[in-house]
Tab-separated table of C-alpha atoms and ligand atoms in Angstrom:
chain	number	residue	atom	x	y	z
B	1	MET	CA	-7.606	24.247	16.771
B	2	ASN	CA	-7.075	21.572	19.389
B	3	ARG	CA	-3.736	21.299	21.055
B	4	ILE	CA	-1.952	18.007	20.872
B	5	ARG	CA	-1.033	16.293	24.080
B	6	VAL	CA	2.010	14.086	24.376
B	7	PRO	CA	1.722	11.585	27.245
B	8	GLU	CA	5.223	11.784	28.682
B	9	GLN	CA	5.870	15.389	27.640
B	10	GLY	CA	8.763	13.958	25.623
B	11	LEU	CA	9.698	14.710	22.054
B	12	LEU	CA	6.681	14.672	19.748
B	13	ILE	CA	7.345	12.248	16.889
B	14	VAL	CA	4.942	12.466	13.961
B	15	GLY	CA	4.944	9.587	11.473
B	16	LEU	CA	4.402	10.957	7.970
B	17	THR	CA	3.077	8.491	5.436
B	18	GLY	CA	1.190	8.354	2.140
B	19	GLY	CA	1.086	6.440	-1.113
B	20	ILE	CA	3.634	6.748	-3.895
B	21	GLY	CA	3.868	10.320	-5.155
B	22	SER	CA	1.323	11.616	-2.658
B	23	GLY	CA	3.734	14.397	-1.650
B	24	LYS	CA	5.584	13.047	1.412
B	25	SER	CA	8.998	14.459	0.449
B	26	THR	CA	7.502	17.821	-0.521
B	27	VAL	CA	5.635	18.011	2.795
B	28	ALA	CA	8.749	16.992	4.760
B	29	GLY	CA	10.652	19.791	3.003
B	30	LEU	CA	7.992	22.305	4.063
B	31	PHE	CA	8.161	21.111	7.688
B	32	ALA	CA	11.956	21.416	7.545
B	33	GLU	CA	11.571	25.082	6.516
B	34	HIS	CA	9.646	25.586	9.763
B	35	GLY	CA	12.565	24.090	11.701
B	36	ALA	CA	11.176	20.608	12.380
B	37	GLY	CA	13.575	17.688	12.720
B	38	ILE	CA	13.241	15.350	9.739
B	39	ILE	CA	14.095	11.672	9.526
B	40	ASP	CA	13.583	10.075	6.127
B	41	THR	CA	13.464	6.274	6.112
B	42	ASP	CA	13.708	6.194	2.309
B	43	LEU	CA	17.038	7.952	2.580
B	44	ILE	CA	18.145	5.549	5.328
B	45	ALA	CA	17.193	2.547	3.157
B	46	HIS	CA	19.130	4.053	0.284
B	47	ARG	CA	22.268	4.498	2.399
B	48	LEU	CA	22.030	0.971	3.814
B	49	THR	CA	22.053	-0.449	0.299
B	50	GLN	CA	24.758	1.750	-1.208
B	51	SER	CA	28.207	0.372	-1.874
B	52	GLY	CA	29.682	-0.357	1.575
B	53	GLY	CA	26.255	0.099	3.206
B	54	ALA	CA	25.416	-1.781	6.404
B	55	ALA	CA	22.880	-4.088	4.720
B	56	ILE	CA	25.032	-5.161	1.768
B	57	GLU	CA	26.648	-8.204	3.378
B	58	ALA	CA	23.306	-9.581	4.537
B	59	ILE	CA	21.835	-9.009	1.075
B	60	ARG	CA	24.788	-10.784	-0.521
B	61	LYS	CA	24.317	-13.769	1.783
B	62	ALA	CA	20.578	-13.970	1.214
B	63	PHE	CA	20.389	-13.249	-2.535
B	64	GLY	CA	23.871	-13.761	-3.945
B	65	ASP	CA	26.370	-11.516	-5.727
B	66	HIS	CA	24.217	-11.160	-8.811
B	67	PHE	CA	21.883	-8.783	-6.963
B	68	LEU	CA	24.776	-6.376	-6.426
B	69	THR	CA	26.196	-3.979	-8.998
B	70	GLU	CA	29.864	-4.025	-9.982
B	71	ASP	CA	30.722	-1.446	-7.348
B	72	GLY	CA	28.942	-3.436	-4.642
B	73	ALA	CA	25.675	-1.542	-4.246
B	74	LEU	CA	22.261	-3.179	-4.330
B	75	ASP	CA	21.058	-3.526	-7.921
B	76	ARG	CA	17.779	-1.744	-7.241
B	77	ALA	CA	16.144	-2.340	-10.619
B	78	LYS	CA	16.891	-6.058	-10.504
B	79	MET	CA	15.706	-6.397	-6.920
B	80	ARG	CA	12.549	-4.414	-7.672
B	81	ARG	CA	11.732	-6.834	-10.497
B	82	LEU	CA	12.301	-9.854	-8.254
B	83	ILE	CA	10.250	-8.706	-5.296
B	84	PHE	CA	7.426	-7.316	-7.405
B	85	SER	CA	6.236	-10.830	-8.235
B	86	ASN	CA	7.844	-12.833	-5.432
B	87	ALA	CA	6.371	-12.321	-1.973
B	88	ALA	CA	8.891	-14.574	-0.210
B	89	SER	CA	11.818	-12.577	-1.583
B	90	LYS	CA	10.118	-9.327	-0.680
B	91	HIS	CA	9.696	-10.596	2.871
B	92	ARG	CA	13.307	-11.717	2.989
B	93	LEU	CA	14.568	-8.310	1.902
B	94	GLU	CA	12.295	-6.605	4.430
B	95	MET	CA	13.628	-8.844	7.215
B	96	ILE	CA	17.086	-7.525	6.368
B	97	LEU	CA	16.201	-3.870	5.885
B	98	HIS	CA	13.436	-3.059	8.348
B	99	PRO	CA	15.292	-3.736	11.625
B	100	ARG	CA	18.290	-1.786	10.345
B	101	ILE	CA	16.132	1.136	9.232
B	102	LEU	CA	14.402	1.160	12.616
B	103	GLU	CA	17.710	1.095	14.473
B	104	GLU	CA	19.122	3.966	12.402
B	105	ALA	CA	15.902	5.997	12.787
B	106	LYS	CA	16.123	5.574	16.578
B	107	SER	CA	19.735	6.659	16.565
B	108	GLN	CA	18.838	9.778	14.543
B	109	LEU	CA	15.989	10.465	16.974
B	110	ASN	CA	18.503	10.552	19.807
B	111	GLN	CA	20.364	13.289	17.957
B	112	LEU	CA	17.187	15.334	17.501
B	113	GLN	CA	16.016	15.508	21.109
B	114	ASN	CA	16.285	19.300	21.164
B	115	MET	CA	14.063	19.822	18.142
B	116	PRO	CA	10.563	21.215	18.685
B	117	TYR	CA	9.197	17.996	17.164
B	118	VAL	CA	10.270	15.400	14.611
B	119	ILE	CA	8.669	14.364	11.333
B	120	LEU	CA	9.544	10.737	10.638
B	121	VAL	CA	8.842	9.928	6.979
B	122	VAL	CA	7.809	6.262	6.747
B	123	PRO	CA	6.072	5.181	3.543
B	124	LEU	CA	5.572	1.718	5.064
B	125	LEU	CA	4.050	2.942	8.317
B	126	PRO	CA	0.721	1.128	7.763
B	127	GLU	CA	2.586	-2.189	7.377
B	128	SER	CA	5.025	-1.648	10.233
B	129	PRO	CA	3.829	-2.071	13.835
B	130	ALA	CA	7.335	-1.220	15.121
B	131	PHE	CA	7.250	2.200	13.456
B	132	ARG	CA	3.662	2.813	14.518
B	133	GLN	CA	4.772	2.203	18.082
B	134	LEU	CA	7.602	4.692	17.738
B	135	VAL	CA	5.385	7.626	16.708
B	136	GLN	CA	2.814	9.502	18.741
B	137	ARG	CA	0.782	10.660	15.767
B	138	VAL	CA	0.213	9.543	12.211
B	139	LEU	CA	0.040	12.227	9.527
B	140	VAL	CA	-1.228	11.027	6.159
B	141	VAL	CA	-0.620	12.962	2.938
B	142	ASP	CA	-3.552	12.143	0.730
B	143	CYS	CA	-4.542	12.721	-2.877
B	144	ASP	CA	-6.533	10.730	-5.395
B	145	GLU	CA	-4.991	8.018	-7.538
B	146	GLU	CA	-5.146	9.990	-10.784
B	147	THR	CA	-3.153	12.785	-9.183
B	148	GLN	CA	-0.538	10.278	-7.930
B	149	VAL	CA	-0.222	8.785	-11.416
B	150	VAL	CA	0.166	12.157	-13.144
B	151	ARG	CA	2.671	13.488	-10.599
B	152	VAL	CA	4.888	10.393	-10.473
B	153	ALA	CA	4.844	9.912	-14.242
B	154	GLY	CA	5.821	13.598	-14.512
B	155	ARG	CA	8.706	13.137	-12.087
B	156	ASN	CA	10.276	9.789	-13.048
B	157	ARG	CA	10.785	7.892	-16.254
B	158	ILE	CA	8.068	5.431	-15.363
B	159	SER	CA	4.873	4.586	-17.203
B	160	GLU	CA	1.407	5.358	-15.882
B	161	GLN	CA	0.686	1.633	-15.776
B	162	GLN	CA	3.756	1.029	-13.605
B	163	VAL	CA	2.558	3.673	-11.165
B	164	ARG	CA	-0.875	2.024	-11.060
B	165	ASP	CA	0.733	-1.368	-10.375
B	166	ILE	CA	2.691	0.073	-7.459
B	167	ILE	CA	-0.413	1.766	-6.061
B	168	ALA	CA	-2.257	-1.561	-6.277
B	169	GLN	CA	0.467	-3.222	-4.174
B	170	GLN	CA	0.474	-0.532	-1.507
B	171	THR	CA	-1.919	-0.240	1.423
B	172	SER	CA	-5.219	1.140	0.151
B	173	ARG	CA	-6.101	4.783	0.524
B	174	THR	CA	-9.051	3.961	2.809
B	175	GLU	CA	-6.944	1.741	5.021
B	176	ARG	CA	-4.223	4.375	5.331
B	177	LEU	CA	-6.669	7.168	6.142
B	178	ARG	CA	-8.107	4.999	8.903
B	179	LEU	CA	-4.747	5.234	10.716
B	180	ALA	CA	-4.515	9.018	10.386
B	181	ASP	CA	-4.595	11.406	13.321
B	182	ASP	CA	-3.991	14.282	10.910
B	183	VAL	CA	-4.496	14.485	7.141
B	184	ILE	CA	-2.936	16.787	4.565
B	185	HIS	CA	-5.028	16.993	1.405
B	186	ASN	CA	-2.559	17.387	-1.434
B	187	GLN	CA	-5.031	17.793	-4.242
B	188	SER	CA	-4.509	21.465	-4.890
B	189	ASP	CA	-1.451	23.665	-5.548
B	190	LEU	CA	1.767	24.040	-3.557
B	191	LYS	CA	0.564	27.234	-1.894
B	192	ASN	CA	-2.399	25.409	-0.439
B	193	LEU	CA	-0.082	22.585	0.656
B	194	ALA	CA	2.251	25.015	2.418
B	195	ALA	CA	-0.683	26.592	4.282
B	196	GLN	CA	-1.764	23.193	5.612
B	197	VAL	CA	1.784	22.471	6.772
B	198	THR	CA	1.972	25.847	8.531
B	199	ALA	CA	-1.272	25.121	10.403
B	200	LEU	CA	-0.007	21.713	11.537
B	201	HIS	CA	3.358	23.193	12.500
B	202	GLU	CA	1.529	25.575	14.863
B	203	ARG	CA	-0.298	22.666	16.466
B	204	TYR	CA	2.796	20.488	16.776
B	205	THR	CA	4.912	23.253	18.336
B	206	ASN	CA	2.186	24.113	20.843
B	207	SER	CA	1.990	20.543	22.016
B	208	ASN	CA	4.514	20.643	24.855
F	301	ATP	N1	0.505	20.185	-4.600
F	301	ATP	C1	1.325	19.877	-5.596
F	301	ATP	N2	1.204	20.467	-6.791
F	301	ATP	C2	2.030	20.157	-7.817
F	301	ATP	N3	3.003	19.233	-7.773
F	301	ATP	C3	3.168	18.587	-6.607
F	301	ATP	C4	2.356	18.869	-5.462
F	301	ATP	N4	2.758	18.061	-4.451
F	301	ATP	C5	3.777	17.339	-4.935
F	301	ATP	N5	4.033	17.636	-6.226
F	301	ATP	C6	5.020	17.014	-7.117
F	301	ATP	O1	4.627	15.653	-7.272
F	301	ATP	C7	5.734	14.778	-7.273
F	301	ATP	C8	5.589	13.791	-6.109
F	301	ATP	O2	5.766	14.475	-4.880
F	301	ATP	P1	6.785	13.914	-3.785
F	301	ATP	O3	8.046	13.499	-4.408
F	301	ATP	O4	6.819	14.909	-2.674
F	301	ATP	O5	5.939	12.628	-3.315
F	301	ATP	P2	6.417	11.407	-2.399
F	301	ATP	O6	5.193	10.982	-1.652
F	301	ATP	O7	7.621	11.787	-1.627
F	301	ATP	O8	6.787	10.319	-3.495
F	301	ATP	P3	7.532	8.888	-3.269
F	301	ATP	O9	6.469	7.973	-2.761
F	301	ATP	O10	7.984	8.484	-4.618
F	301	ATP	O11	8.651	9.135	-2.300
F	301	ATP	C9	6.969	15.661	-7.152
F	301	ATP	O12	7.458	15.912	-8.443
F	301	ATP	C10	6.420	16.958	-6.525
F	301	ATP	O13	7.182	18.070	-6.885
F	302	MG	MG1	9.503	10.806	-1.464
């Protein structure tokens, strides 16, 4: 397999992306078992919008108290309903969250300089030029839509139609694959998935 060259011989940062339920978290977990540094932007977003989180004041100013729960966290369900059908609100929320997520991801990267390489999980990588600039490679986890629907509906209390609606709002599969330097095909079982991760781990660690 080809070795991967990093221009400045610095830390290799791999942006991991994929549609809802494609297997990003599972894949990140497998990379972590190999000793990779992991940064999860979903987790960062979650922390920012918890009670006392760094984005709460800005959200209160932009949307009002009624989008916060009694204990001062973002009311996720209510916000999800608003932004699902309201593009301006979605943009407004993103203007609050994205710069803060980016800043926190960069700060975590500074702490991970001694790692062999870092997997940066960014579901919104296709829509975010700033994150695309931060990573040297894009790794897409890919599976077909039916598999996404079955896996997400099996994991959450969410209907198949809701999963389809979310998929329809996300960047298309074709578009996402166009950005990929590497692809993990998550159509088969977990053993097959782990083998693909192991092969990529070998390539990423031999890159320096
Ligand atoms: N190859 C596989 N075989 C069986 N189940 C799988 C496989 N890959 C992932 N899953 C399961 O499918 C579900 C979705 O996977 P996962 O949570 O890793 O996806 P995700 O891309 O992180 O989702 P989200 O977009 O919601 O963050 C999980 O319940 C996971 O355990
Ligand atoms: Mg996930």
